[in-house]
PDB file of C-alpha atoms in Angstrom:
ATOM      1  CA  MET A  24     -18.654 -45.257  37.621  1.00 81.00           C
ATOM      2  CA  ASN A  25     -18.502 -47.775  34.526  1.00 89.00           C
ATOM      3  CA  GLU A  26     -20.456 -47.656  31.121  1.00 91.00           C
ATOM      4  CA  ILE A  27     -22.927 -49.338  32.245  1.00 93.00           C
ATOM      5  CA  GLU A  28     -23.708 -46.960  35.253  1.00 92.00           C
ATOM      6  CA  PHE A  29     -23.277 -43.984  33.111  1.00 93.00           C
ATOM      7  CA  LEU A  30     -25.535 -44.972  30.239  1.00 94.00           C
ATOM      8  CA  GLN A  31     -28.629 -45.928  33.227  1.00 95.00           C
ATOM      9  CA  ARG A  32     -27.994 -42.376  34.191  1.00 95.00           C
ATOM     10  CA  TRP A  33     -28.091 -40.631  31.068  1.00 95.00           C
ATOM     11  CA  SER A  34     -30.870 -42.082  30.258  1.00 95.00           C
ATOM     12  CA  ALA A  35     -33.059 -40.751  32.734  1.00 96.00           C
ATOM     13  CA  GLU A  36     -31.620 -37.407  33.003  1.00 96.00           C
ATOM     14  CA  ARG A  37     -30.990 -37.500  29.097  1.00 96.00           C
ATOM     15  CA  ALA A  38     -34.789 -35.400  28.486  1.00 96.00           C
ATOM     16  CA  MET A  39     -33.995 -33.075  31.461  1.00 97.00           C
ATOM     17  CA  TYR A  40     -30.815 -32.529  29.507  1.00 97.00           C
ATOM     18  CA  LYS A  41     -32.606 -32.092  25.859  1.00 97.00           C
ATOM     19  CA  ALA A  42     -35.005 -29.150  28.150  1.00 97.00           C
ATOM     20  CA  TRP A  43     -32.513 -27.297  29.693  1.00 97.00           C
ATOM     21  CA  GLY A  44     -30.651 -26.776  26.572  1.00 97.00           C
ATOM     22  CA  HIS A  45     -34.143 -25.790  24.747  1.00 97.00           C
ATOM     23  CA  PHE A  46     -35.109 -23.088  27.508  1.00 97.00           C
ATOM     24  CA  VAL A  47     -30.824 -21.908  27.238  1.00 97.00           C
ATOM     25  CA  VAL A  48     -32.016 -21.349  23.338  1.00 97.00           C
ATOM     26  CA  ASP A  49     -35.903 -20.129  24.008  1.00 96.00           C
ATOM     27  CA  PHE A  50     -34.318 -17.541  26.711  1.00 96.00           C
ATOM     28  CA  ILE A  51     -31.167 -16.121  24.652  1.00 96.00           C
ATOM     29  CA  SER A  52     -34.003 -15.982  21.769  1.00 95.00           C
ATOM     30  CA  GLU A  53     -36.265 -13.907  23.370  1.00 94.00           C
ATOM     31  CA  LYS A  54     -33.666 -11.338  24.355  1.00 94.00           C
ATOM     32  CA  LEU A  55     -32.594 -10.681  21.380  1.00 92.00           C
ATOM     33  CA  VAL A  56     -35.936  -9.572  21.073  1.00 88.00           C
ATOM     34  CA  SER A  57     -37.444  -7.799  23.966  1.00 87.00           C
ATOM     35  CA  ARG A  58     -33.881  -6.325  24.974  1.00 86.00           C
ATOM     36  CA  LEU A  59     -31.559  -5.868  21.529  1.00 85.00           C
ATOM     37  CA  LYS A  60     -34.842  -5.358  19.499  1.00 80.00           C
ATOM     38  CA  LYS A  61     -33.150  -7.761  16.817  1.00 86.00           C
ATOM     39  CA  ASN A  62     -35.078 -10.188  14.246  1.00 87.00           C
ATOM     40  CA  PRO A  63     -33.529 -13.698  15.366  1.00 91.00           C
ATOM     41  CA  LYS A  64     -34.356 -14.735  11.918  1.00 88.00           C
ATOM     42  CA  VAL A  65     -32.363 -11.992  10.267  1.00 87.00           C
ATOM     43  CA  PHE A  66     -29.745 -11.571  12.779  1.00 91.00           C
ATOM     44  CA  LEU A  67     -28.604 -15.259  13.435  1.00 93.00           C
ATOM     45  CA  LYS A  68     -27.422 -17.132  10.448  1.00 93.00           C
ATOM     46  CA  ILE A  69     -28.491 -20.319  11.849  1.00 92.00           C
ATOM     47  CA  PRO A  70     -31.614 -20.568  13.437  1.00 94.00           C
ATOM     48  CA  ALA A  71     -30.238 -21.804  16.554  1.00 95.00           C
ATOM     49  CA  SER A  72     -30.950 -25.123  18.150  1.00 93.00           C
ATOM     50  CA  SER A  73     -29.562 -27.467  20.773  1.00 95.00           C
ATOM     51  CA  ARG A  74     -28.791 -30.938  20.924  1.00 95.00           C
ATOM     52  CA  VAL A  75     -27.490 -33.611  23.406  1.00 95.00           C
ATOM     53  CA  LYS A  76     -24.961 -36.082  22.573  1.00 93.00           C
ATOM     54  CA  GLU A  77     -25.500 -39.892  20.935  1.00 93.00           C
ATOM     55  CA  ASP A  78     -24.758 -42.295  23.389  1.00 93.00           C
ATOM     56  CA  ASP A  79     -21.539 -43.777  21.862  1.00 92.00           C
ATOM     57  CA  SER A  80     -20.533 -40.125  21.818  1.00 90.00           C
ATOM     58  CA  LEU A  81     -21.191 -39.775  25.178  1.00 91.00           C
ATOM     59  CA  ILE A  82     -19.489 -43.113  26.087  1.00 92.00           C
ATOM     60  CA  ASP A  83     -16.233 -42.742  23.620  1.00 90.00           C
ATOM     61  CA  LYS A  84     -15.551 -39.341  25.309  1.00 89.00           C
ATOM     62  CA  ALA A  85     -15.793 -40.249  28.959  1.00 88.00           C
ATOM     63  CA  PHE A  86     -13.739 -43.653  28.418  1.00 88.00           C
ATOM     64  CA  TYR A  87     -12.160 -43.715  25.755  1.00 85.00           C
ATOM     65  CA  ARG A  88     -10.473 -40.656  24.896  1.00 80.00           C
ATOM     66  CA  GLY A  89      -7.818 -40.282  26.956  1.00 79.00           C
ATOM     67  CA  LYS A  90      -9.864 -37.367  28.935  1.00 80.00           C
ATOM     68  CA  GLY A  91      -8.689 -38.685  32.956  1.00 81.00           C
ATOM     69  CA  TYR A  92     -12.445 -37.528  33.900  1.00 84.00           C
ATOM     70  CA  GLY A  93     -12.466 -38.427  37.700  1.00 87.00           C
ATOM     71  CA  ASP A  94     -15.993 -37.938  37.935  1.00 91.00           C
ATOM     72  CA  PRO A  95     -16.630 -38.457  33.909  1.00 91.00           C
ATOM     73  CA  TYR A  96     -20.590 -38.008  34.184  1.00 93.00           C
ATOM     74  CA  ASN A  97     -20.757 -34.660  35.915  1.00 92.00           C
ATOM     75  CA  ASP A  98     -17.443 -33.454  34.200  1.00 92.00           C
ATOM     76  CA  ILE A  99     -18.733 -33.978  31.006  1.00 92.00           C
ATOM     77  CA  GLU A 100     -19.953 -30.008  30.621  1.00 92.00           C
ATOM     78  CA  ASP A 101     -21.262 -30.732  26.520  1.00 92.00           C
ATOM     79  CA  LYS A 102     -23.773 -33.332  27.514  1.00 95.00           C
ATOM     80  CA  VAL A 103     -26.006 -30.700  25.928  1.00 96.00           C
ATOM     81  CA  GLY A 104     -24.516 -27.868  23.395  1.00 95.00           C
ATOM     82  CA  ALA A 105     -26.051 -25.311  21.473  1.00 96.00           C
ATOM     83  CA  ARG A 106     -24.680 -22.917  18.708  1.00 95.00           C
ATOM     84  CA  PHE A 107     -25.424 -19.250  18.248  1.00 96.00           C
ATOM     85  CA  VAL A 108     -23.631 -18.068  14.239  1.00 94.00           C
ATOM     86  CA  VAL A 109     -24.074 -14.240  13.140  1.00 92.00           C
ATOM     87  CA  MET A 110     -22.919 -12.602  10.914  1.00 88.00           C
ATOM     88  CA  LEU A 111     -19.683 -11.098  11.817  1.00 84.00           C
ATOM     89  CA  VAL A 112     -17.144 -11.014  14.629  1.00 82.00           C
ATOM     90  CA  SER A 113     -18.511  -7.819  15.882  1.00 82.00           C
ATOM     91  CA  ASP A 114     -22.276  -9.305  16.472  1.00 88.00           C
ATOM     92  CA  VAL A 115     -20.789 -11.756  18.412  1.00 88.00           C
ATOM     93  CA  ASP A 116     -20.796  -9.395  21.542  1.00 88.00           C
ATOM     94  CA  ASP A 117     -24.519  -9.258  21.537  1.00 91.00           C
ATOM     95  CA  ILE A 118     -24.911 -12.680  22.135  1.00 93.00           C
ATOM     96  CA  CYS A 119     -22.245 -12.838  24.719  1.00 92.00           C
ATOM     97  CA  GLY A 120     -23.762 -10.027  26.355  1.00 92.00           C
ATOM     98  CA  LEU A 121     -26.895 -11.369  26.586  1.00 94.00           C
ATOM     99  CA  ILE A 122     -25.882 -14.425  28.047  1.00 94.00           C
ATOM    100  CA  GLU A 123     -23.013 -12.340  31.115  1.00 93.00           C
ATOM    101  CA  ALA A 124     -26.013 -10.249  31.682  1.00 93.00           C
ATOM    102  CA  ALA A 125     -28.578 -13.074  32.421  1.00 94.00           C
ATOM    103  CA  SER A 126     -25.767 -14.577  35.234  1.00 93.00           C
ATOM    104  CA  TYR A 127     -25.309 -11.158  36.661  1.00 92.00           C
ATOM    105  CA  GLU A 128     -29.066 -10.704  37.055  1.00 92.00           C
ATOM    106  CA  GLY A 129     -29.582 -14.104  38.367  1.00 93.00           C
ATOM    107  CA  GLU A 130     -30.751 -16.038  35.553  1.00 94.00           C
ATOM    108  CA  TRP A 131     -28.534 -18.622  35.593  1.00 96.00           C
ATOM    109  CA  ASN A 132     -24.770 -19.023  36.250  1.00 95.00           C
ATOM    110  CA  ALA A 133     -22.616 -18.621  32.985  1.00 94.00           C
ATOM    111  CA  ILE A 134     -18.725 -19.457  32.961  1.00 92.00           C
ATOM    112  CA  LYS A 135     -16.648 -18.488  29.649  1.00 90.00           C
ATOM    113  CA  CYS A 136     -14.567 -21.315  29.037  1.00 81.00           C
ATOM    114  CA  ARG A 137     -13.293 -20.273  25.674  1.00 64.00           C
ATOM    115  CA  ASP A 138     -12.718 -16.842  24.717  1.00 60.00           C
ATOM    116  CA  PHE A 139     -11.556 -16.569  21.222  1.00 57.00           C
ATOM    117  CA  ILE A 140     -10.451 -12.623  21.330  1.00 59.00           C
ATOM    118  CA  GLU A 141      -7.830 -13.688  24.437  1.00 68.00           C
ATOM    119  CA  GLU A 142      -6.953 -16.441  22.666  1.00 57.00           C
ATOM    120  CA  ARG A 143      -5.538 -14.089  19.719  1.00 56.00           C
ATOM    121  CA  ARG A 144      -4.202 -11.297  22.694  1.00 65.00           C
ATOM    122  CA  LYS A 145      -2.451 -14.262  24.062  1.00 65.00           C
ATOM    123  CA  SER A 146      -0.984 -16.009  20.549  1.00 54.00           C
ATOM    124  CA  PRO A 147      -1.181 -13.463  17.724  1.00 52.00           C
ATOM    125  CA  THR A 148       0.824 -15.695  15.334  1.00 50.00           C
ATOM    126  CA  LEU A 149      -0.950 -18.334  16.029  1.00 48.00           C
ATOM    127  CA  PHE A 150      -4.522 -19.065  13.172  1.00 51.00           C
ATOM    128  CA  THR A 151      -6.374 -22.163  14.510  1.00 56.00           C
ATOM    129  CA  TYR A 152     -10.221 -22.539  15.559  1.00 58.00           C
ATOM    130  CA  GLN A 153     -11.958 -19.347  17.043  1.00 63.00           C
ATOM    131  CA  SER A 154     -15.300 -19.453  19.233  1.00 77.00           C
ATOM    132  CA  HIS A 155     -16.682 -18.344  22.239  1.00 86.00           C
ATOM    133  CA  HIS A 156     -17.801 -21.179  24.797  1.00 90.00           C
ATOM    134  CA  PHE A 157     -19.523 -20.936  28.079  1.00 95.00           C
ATOM    135  CA  ILE A 158     -20.647 -23.254  30.283  1.00 95.00           C
ATOM    136  CA  ILE A 159     -24.199 -22.251  31.458  1.00 96.00           C
ATOM    137  CA  ARG A 160     -25.762 -23.742  34.503  1.00 96.00           C
ATOM    138  CA  SER A 161     -28.843 -23.767  36.352  1.00 96.00           C
ATOM    139  CA  ASN A 162     -28.837 -22.177  39.247  1.00 94.00           C
ATOM    140  CA  ARG A 163     -32.163 -23.597  40.623  1.00 95.00           C
ATOM    141  CA  ARG A 164     -34.568 -26.349  40.274  1.00 96.00           C
ATOM    142  CA  PHE A 165     -37.691 -25.376  38.518  1.00 96.00           C
ATOM    143  CA  LEU A 166     -40.734 -26.861  35.730  1.00 96.00           C
ATOM    144  CA  TYR A 167     -40.165 -25.877  32.032  1.00 95.00           C
ATOM    145  CA  LYS A 168     -42.297 -27.128  29.919  1.00 93.00           C
ATOM    146  CA  ASP A 169     -43.172 -30.405  32.287  1.00 95.00           C
ATOM    147  CA  ILE A 170     -39.961 -31.447  32.785  1.00 96.00           C
ATOM    148  CA  TYR A 171     -37.559 -30.545  35.981  1.00 96.00           C
ATOM    149  CA  ILE A 172     -34.668 -29.121  35.448  1.00 96.00           C
ATOM    150  CA  GLU A 173     -32.003 -29.514  38.391  1.00 96.00           C
ATOM    151  CA  GLU A 174     -29.794 -27.047  39.991  1.00 96.00           C
ATOM    152  CA  ASN A 175     -25.888 -27.097  38.488  1.00 95.00           C
ATOM    153  CA  THR A 176     -27.098 -28.370  34.915  1.00 97.00           C
ATOM    154  CA  PRO A 177     -24.454 -27.692  32.239  1.00 96.00           C
ATOM    155  CA  CYS A 178     -25.136 -26.197  28.493  1.00 97.00           C
ATOM    156  CA  GLU A 179     -22.711 -25.545  26.891  1.00 95.00           C
ATOM    157  CA  VAL A 180     -23.274 -22.909  23.672  1.00 96.00           C
ATOM    158  CA  GLN A 181     -20.705 -21.498  21.398  1.00 93.00           C
ATOM    159  CA  VAL A 182     -21.251 -18.312  19.442  1.00 93.00           C
ATOM    160  CA  ARG A 183     -18.954 -16.934  16.400  1.00 89.00           C
ATOM    161  CA  SER A 184     -19.514 -15.961  13.290  1.00 89.00           C
ATOM    162  CA  LEU A 185     -20.531 -17.269   9.656  1.00 89.00           C
ATOM    163  CA  LEU A 186     -17.108 -17.367   8.430  1.00 85.00           C
ATOM    164  CA  GLN A 187     -15.959 -18.547  11.782  1.00 84.00           C
ATOM    165  CA  HIS A 188     -18.081 -21.158  11.930  1.00 83.00           C
ATOM    166  CA  ALA A 189     -17.642 -22.756   7.837  1.00 81.00           C
ATOM    167  CA  TYR A 190     -13.660 -23.039   9.371  1.00 78.00           C
ATOM    168  CA  ALA A 191     -15.020 -25.500  12.537  1.00 77.00           C
ATOM    169  CA  GLU A 192     -17.785 -27.151  10.211  1.00 75.00           C
ATOM    170  CA  LEU A 193     -15.018 -27.428   7.517  1.00 74.00           C
ATOM    171  CA  THR A 194     -12.142 -28.913   9.863  1.00 71.00           C
ATOM    172  CA  HIS A 195     -13.826 -30.571  12.667  1.00 61.00           C
ATOM    173  CA  ASP A 196     -13.720 -34.184  11.121  1.00 59.00           C
ATOM    174  CA  VAL A 197     -11.025 -33.625   9.069  1.00 58.00           C
ATOM    175  CA  ILE A 198      -8.212 -32.421  12.115  1.00 57.00           C
ATOM    176  CA  TYR A 199      -9.598 -32.077  15.011  1.00 55.00           C
ATOM    177  CA  LYS A 200     -11.123 -36.457  14.777  1.00 54.00           C
ATOM    178  CA  GLN A 201      -8.283 -37.468  13.315  1.00 57.00           C
ATOM    179  CA  LYS A 202      -7.334 -40.512  14.967  1.00 52.00           C
ATOM    180  CA  THR A 203      -3.544 -40.238  12.914  1.00 55.00           C
ATOM    181  CA  SER A 204      -1.184 -37.350  13.015  1.00 63.00           C
ATOM    182  CA  VAL A 205      -1.946 -35.024  10.768  1.00 61.00           C
ATOM    183  CA  ALA A 206       0.725 -33.899   8.271  1.00 66.00           C
ATOM    184  CA  PRO A 207       2.383 -30.445   8.996  1.00 70.00           C
ATOM    185  CA  GLU A 208       1.313 -29.171   5.412  1.00 70.00           C
ATOM    186  CA  VAL A 209      -1.898 -29.829   5.758  1.00 65.00           C
ATOM    187  CA  GLN A 210      -2.014 -27.691   9.522  1.00 65.00           C
ATOM    188  CA  ARG A 211      -0.444 -25.202   7.825  1.00 67.00           C
ATOM    189  CA  THR A 212      -3.207 -24.999   4.890  1.00 71.00           C
ATOM    190  CA  VAL A 213      -6.056 -24.662   7.659  1.00 67.00           C
ATOM    191  CA  ALA A 214      -3.792 -21.886   8.893  1.00 69.00           C
ATOM    192  CA  LYS A 215      -4.067 -19.859   6.214  1.00 75.00           C
ATOM    193  CA  THR A 216      -7.373 -20.437   5.880  1.00 74.00           C
ATOM    194  CA  MET A 217      -8.156 -19.148   9.568  1.00 69.00           C
ATOM    195  CA  ALA A 218      -5.483 -16.013   8.749  1.00 72.00           C
ATOM    196  CA  PHE A 219      -7.927 -15.222   5.456  1.00 70.00           C
ATOM    197  CA  ILE A 220     -11.155 -15.745   7.296  1.00 74.00           C
ATOM    198  CA  GLU A 221      -9.774 -13.042   9.719  1.00 75.00           C
ATOM    199  CA  THR A 222      -9.404 -10.873   7.026  1.00 77.00           C
ATOM    200  CA  ALA A 223     -12.478 -11.328   5.259  1.00 74.00           C
ATOM    201  CA  ASP A 224     -14.148 -10.540   8.066  1.00 77.00           C
ATOM    202  CA  ASP A 225     -12.223  -7.180   8.943  1.00 74.00           C
ATOM    203  CA  PHE A 226     -13.081  -7.009   5.545  1.00 73.00           C
ATOM    204  CA  PHE A 227     -16.696  -7.431   5.348  1.00 71.00           C
ATOM    205  CA  LYS A 228     -17.266  -4.791   9.087  1.00 71.00           C
ATOM    206  CA  THR A 229     -15.233  -2.042   6.737  1.00 72.00           C
ATOM    207  CA  VAL A 230     -17.202  -2.724   4.154  1.00 70.00           C
ATOM    208  CA  THR A 231     -20.138  -2.406   6.599  1.00 68.00           C
ATOM    209  CA  ASP A 232     -19.373   0.469   9.062  1.00 66.00           C
ATOM    210  CA  THR A 233     -18.046   2.782   5.563  1.00 64.00           C
ATOM    211  CA  LEU A 234     -21.511   2.168   3.953  1.00 61.00           C
ATOM    212  CA  ALA A 235     -22.775   4.076   6.742  1.00 58.00           C
ATOM    213  CA  THR A 236     -21.758   7.248   6.562  1.00 63.00           C
ATOM    214  CA  GLU A 237     -20.531   9.181   9.051  1.00 68.00           C
ATOM    215  CA  PRO A 238     -23.892  11.527   9.387  1.00 75.00           C
ATOM    216  CA  LEU A 239     -26.066   8.571   8.451  1.00 80.00           C
ATOM    217  CA  LYS A 240     -24.364   7.089  11.537  1.00 80.00           C
ATOM    218  CA  ARG A 241     -24.885   9.975  13.833  1.00 85.00           C
ATOM    219  CA  THR A 242     -28.800  10.771  12.410  1.00 90.00           C
ATOM    220  CA  GLU A 243     -29.680   7.284  13.211  1.00 89.00           C
ATOM    221  CA  LYS A 244     -27.747   7.111  16.905  1.00 89.00           C
ATOM    222  CA  PHE A 245     -29.799  10.692  17.443  1.00 93.00           C
ATOM    223  CA  LEU A 246     -33.299   8.952  16.126  1.00 95.00           C
ATOM    224  CA  ASP A 247     -32.691   5.744  18.283  1.00 93.00           C
ATOM    225  CA  LYS A 248     -32.158   8.405  21.259  1.00 93.00           C
ATOM    226  CA  LEU A 249     -35.054   9.900  20.875  1.00 94.00           C
ATOM    227  CA  PHE A 250     -37.509   7.033  20.043  1.00 94.00           C
ATOM    228  CA  GLU A 251     -36.378   5.679  23.701  1.00 92.00           C
ATOM    229  CA  ASP A 252     -37.074   9.090  25.114  1.00 92.00           C
ATOM    230  CA  PHE A 253     -40.487   8.932  23.422  1.00 91.00           C
ATOM    231  CA  THR A 254     -41.591   5.383  23.949  1.00 91.00           C
ATOM    232  CA  GLY A 255     -39.461   3.954  26.742  1.00 90.00           C
ATOM    233  CA  GLU A 256     -38.599   1.157  24.557  1.00 88.00           C
ATOM    234  CA  LYS A 257     -35.242   0.566  22.504  1.00 88.00           C
ATOM    235  CA  PRO A 258     -36.249   0.982  18.406  1.00 91.00           C
ATOM    236  CA  ILE A 259     -35.962  -1.847  15.983  1.00 89.00           C
ATOM    237  CA  LYS A 260     -33.782  -2.231  13.147  1.00 83.00           C
ATOM    238  CA  LEU A 261     -35.962  -3.290   9.610  1.00 86.00           C
ATOM    239  CA  LYS A 262     -34.870  -3.592   6.098  1.00 84.00           C
ATOM    240  CA  SER A 263     -37.578  -0.834   5.251  1.00 89.00           C
ATOM    241  CA  SER A 264     -35.604   2.017   7.801  1.00 90.00           C
ATOM    242  CA  LEU A 265     -32.636   1.342   4.954  1.00 86.00           C
ATOM    243  CA  TYR A 266     -34.847   1.999   2.220  1.00 89.00           C
ATOM    244  CA  ILE A 267     -36.190   4.821   3.660  1.00 93.00           C
ATOM    245  CA  TYR A 268     -32.448   6.116   4.641  1.00 90.00           C
ATOM    246  CA  ASP A 269     -31.396   5.509   0.754  1.00 87.00           C
ATOM    247  CA  SER A 270     -34.057   7.308  -0.573  1.00 91.00           C
ATOM    248  CA  PHE A 271     -33.687  10.290   1.311  1.00 92.00           C
ATOM    249  CA  GLN A 272     -30.175  10.557   1.865  1.00 87.00           C
ATOM    250  CA  SER A 273     -29.662  13.964   0.596  1.00 88.00           C
ATOM    251  CA  VAL A 274     -30.981  15.854   3.033  1.00 90.00           C
ATOM    252  CA  ILE A 275     -29.461  14.197   5.559  1.00 89.00           C
ATOM    253  CA  ASP A 276     -26.388  16.404   6.851  1.00 86.00           C
ATOM    254  CA  ASP A 277     -25.148  18.074  10.269  1.00 85.00           C
ATOM    255  CA  LYS A 278     -28.217  20.506  10.511  1.00 91.00           C
ATOM    256  CA  LEU A 279     -30.662  17.429  10.548  1.00 92.00           C
ATOM    257  CA  GLU A 280     -31.087  17.012  14.160  1.00 93.00           C
ATOM    258  CA  ASP A 281     -31.812  21.013  14.930  1.00 94.00           C
ATOM    259  CA  LYS A 282     -34.351  21.133  12.266  1.00 95.00           C
ATOM    260  CA  ILE A 283     -36.268  17.770  13.793  1.00 95.00           C
ATOM    261  CA  LEU A 284     -36.034  19.039  17.590  1.00 95.00           C
ATOM    262  CA  LYS A 285     -37.534  22.528  16.269  1.00 95.00           C
ATOM    263  CA  PHE A 286     -40.314  20.011  14.286  1.00 95.00           C
ATOM    264  CA  ILE A 287     -40.787  18.165  17.872  1.00 95.00           C
ATOM    265  CA  ASN A 288     -40.976  21.344  19.340  1.00 94.00           C
ATOM    266  CA  SER A 289     -43.886  22.548  17.429  1.00 94.00           C
ATOM    267  CA  THR A 290     -45.353  19.414  16.955  1.00 94.00           C
ATOM    268  CA  PRO A 291     -46.775  18.788  20.307  1.00 92.00           C
ATOM    269  CA  GLY A 292     -48.278  14.923  21.441  1.00 93.00           C
ATOM    270  CA  LEU A 293     -46.024  12.937  18.592  1.00 94.00           C
ATOM    271  CA  ASP A 294     -44.546  11.043  21.262  1.00 93.00           C
ATOM    272  CA  GLU A 295     -48.381   9.604  22.016  1.00 94.00           C
ATOM    273  CA  ILE A 296     -48.698   9.387  18.264  1.00 94.00           C
ATOM    274  CA  ILE A 297     -45.859   7.065  18.010  1.00 94.00           C
ATOM    275  CA  LYS A 298     -46.820   5.125  20.671  1.00 92.00           C
ATOM    276  CA  ASP A 299     -49.841   4.890  19.809  1.00 92.00           C
ATOM    277  CA  GLY A 300     -48.390   3.490  15.753  1.00 92.00           C
ATOM    278  CA  THR A 301     -46.116   0.928  17.349  1.00 91.00           C
ATOM    279  CA  LYS A 302     -49.449  -0.803  18.287  1.00 89.00           C
ATOM    280  CA  ARG A 303     -50.420  -1.201  14.693  1.00 88.00           C
ATOM    281  CA  ASN A 304     -47.436  -1.129  12.567  1.00 90.00           C
ATOM    282  CA  VAL A 305     -44.079  -2.553  13.291  1.00 91.00           C
ATOM    283  CA  PHE A 306     -42.846   0.456  11.067  1.00 93.00           C
ATOM    284  CA  TYR A 307     -43.296   2.393  14.137  1.00 94.00           C
ATOM    285  CA  SER A 308     -40.823   0.251  16.359  1.00 93.00           C
ATOM    286  CA  GLN A 309     -38.446   1.617  14.092  1.00 93.00           C
ATOM    287  CA  SER A 310     -36.931   5.082  15.308  1.00 95.00           C
ATOM    288  CA  VAL A 311     -36.871   5.970  11.532  1.00 95.00           C
ATOM    289  CA  ILE A 312     -40.430   6.877  11.860  1.00 96.00           C
ATOM    290  CA  ILE A 313     -39.502  10.252  13.687  1.00 96.00           C
ATOM    291  CA  PHE A 314     -37.325  10.901  10.137  1.00 96.00           C
ATOM    292  CA  VAL A 315     -40.544  10.198   8.587  1.00 96.00           C
ATOM    293  CA  TYR A 316     -43.416  12.790  10.287  1.00 96.00           C
ATOM    294  CA  TRP A 317     -40.130  15.193   9.567  1.00 96.00           C
ATOM    295  CA  LEU A 318     -40.006  14.153   5.857  1.00 96.00           C
ATOM    296  CA  VAL A 319     -43.817  14.782   5.767  1.00 95.00           C
ATOM    297  CA  ARG A 320     -43.726  17.883   7.208  1.00 95.00           C
ATOM    298  CA  HIS A 321     -41.159  19.598   5.617  1.00 95.00           C
ATOM    299  CA  ARG A 322     -40.593  17.619   2.329  1.00 95.00           C
ATOM    300  CA  ARG A 323     -43.345  16.842   1.060  1.00 93.00           C
ATOM    301  CA  ALA A 324     -42.873  17.238  -2.887  1.00 93.00           C
ATOM    302  CA  THR A 325     -39.639  14.910  -1.923  1.00 94.00           C
ATOM    303  CA  VAL A 326     -42.007  12.236  -0.218  1.00 94.00           C
ATOM    304  CA  GLU A 327     -44.206  11.980  -3.058  1.00 94.00           C
ATOM    305  CA  ARG A 328     -41.098  11.731  -5.566  1.00 93.00           C
ATOM    306  CA  ASP A 329     -38.963   9.488  -3.778  1.00 94.00           C
ATOM    307  CA  TRP A 330     -41.525   7.271  -1.504  1.00 95.00           C
ATOM    308  CA  PRO A 331     -39.945   3.629  -1.412  1.00 93.00           C
ATOM    309  CA  LEU A 332     -42.294   1.863   0.394  1.00 93.00           C
ATOM    310  CA  ASP A 333     -46.062   1.144   0.875  1.00 92.00           C
ATOM    311  CA  TRP A 334     -47.812   4.730   0.387  1.00 93.00           C
ATOM    312  CA  LYS A 335     -50.411   3.573   2.927  1.00 92.00           C
ATOM    313  CA  LEU A 336     -47.353   4.478   5.072  1.00 93.00           C
ATOM    314  CA  ALA A 337     -46.984   7.951   3.862  1.00 94.00           C
ATOM    315  CA  SER A 338     -50.419   8.796   4.021  1.00 93.00           C
ATOM    316  CA  ASP A 339     -51.239   7.471   7.740  1.00 94.00           C
ATOM    317  CA  VAL A 340     -48.040   9.438   8.678  1.00 95.00           C
ATOM    318  CA  ALA A 341     -49.619  13.262   6.564  1.00 94.00           C
ATOM    319  CA  LEU A 342     -52.910  12.216   8.477  1.00 94.00           C
ATOM    320  CA  ASP A 343     -51.696  11.994  11.771  1.00 94.00           C
ATOM    321  CA  LEU A 344     -49.575  15.845  11.136  1.00 94.00           C
ATOM    322  CA  ASN A 345     -53.614  16.753   9.426  1.00 93.00           C
ATOM    323  CA  LEU A 346     -51.512  17.313   6.037  1.00 92.00           C
ATOM    324  CA  ALA A 347     -53.173  15.884   2.706  1.00 88.00           C
ATOM    325  CA  LEU A 348     -50.231  14.591   0.131  1.00 87.00           C
ATOM    326  CA  ASN A 349     -51.024  15.127  -3.470  1.00 87.00           C
ATOM    327  CA  ARG A 350     -49.902  11.655  -4.184  1.00 83.00           C
ATOM    328  CA  LYS A 351     -52.925   8.809  -4.204  1.00 79.00           C
ATOM    329  CA  THR A 352     -50.894   5.440  -4.837  1.00 80.00           C
TER     330      THR A 352
END
């Protein structure tokens, strides 16, 4: 295949690759919501998107960069690519898990072609570019937004943390695309930068874990399980739950779980009340709502003094429990 033949085929298939990239991004973003109950606008630190390679870039890669492709058109697997950027390395697993689950469930075929965790294990003293790379291929011919996606169409998906992304963006043109050799002192400086990034990511994770105190982490896990038993759905996480936990942290102790279980046993129909609430207010889709019902029943004065959110939420919970609160606004 020569350059003209390559471009002719690419011109005919570009729209299909673009549509396939959009499908992959839309699918993963939707699963973030439906399966992990995460808001993509919050969880993803850069909006997820896909893009197809420019003609000149493709020709350069196929014929002039010494890649040694036997079949350049089919051998190049990143004609369309997508990227997911999350806050911490610990968050990367959520996106990778969705990609791998979709492959296991037959939605597509996915192969992890770059695994930075494995690369760290093999070369523990090497500090360089880090990212998970997947090649995701369609496993059937199907119609998406009026465009047929052919079976085996590839899309490269990169998954990385925000600091890893910053490193990649800063060094891509300076190091990766250099036509001449890079001075050793420059390479050393770049390696030190990645070492710092790894350290900073570890520090941020430590801070995040420390802020979530042990009793609070246990309580959240306990409430998440109760919520899933009540509704059959996984709870979502919003900032409003943090305000609740922060405002009422003084009542979260080792005995709280038993207290909440006794409250549930003495409040028949609470599961149906919460399920109905999820239909009218997103706040009810958080497991913290169970804690709020307990608070209103057993810590009424504290709620009236310290409630951090719109007072109507507390008033509605009190009405559900046939209770009257003294505070009005």
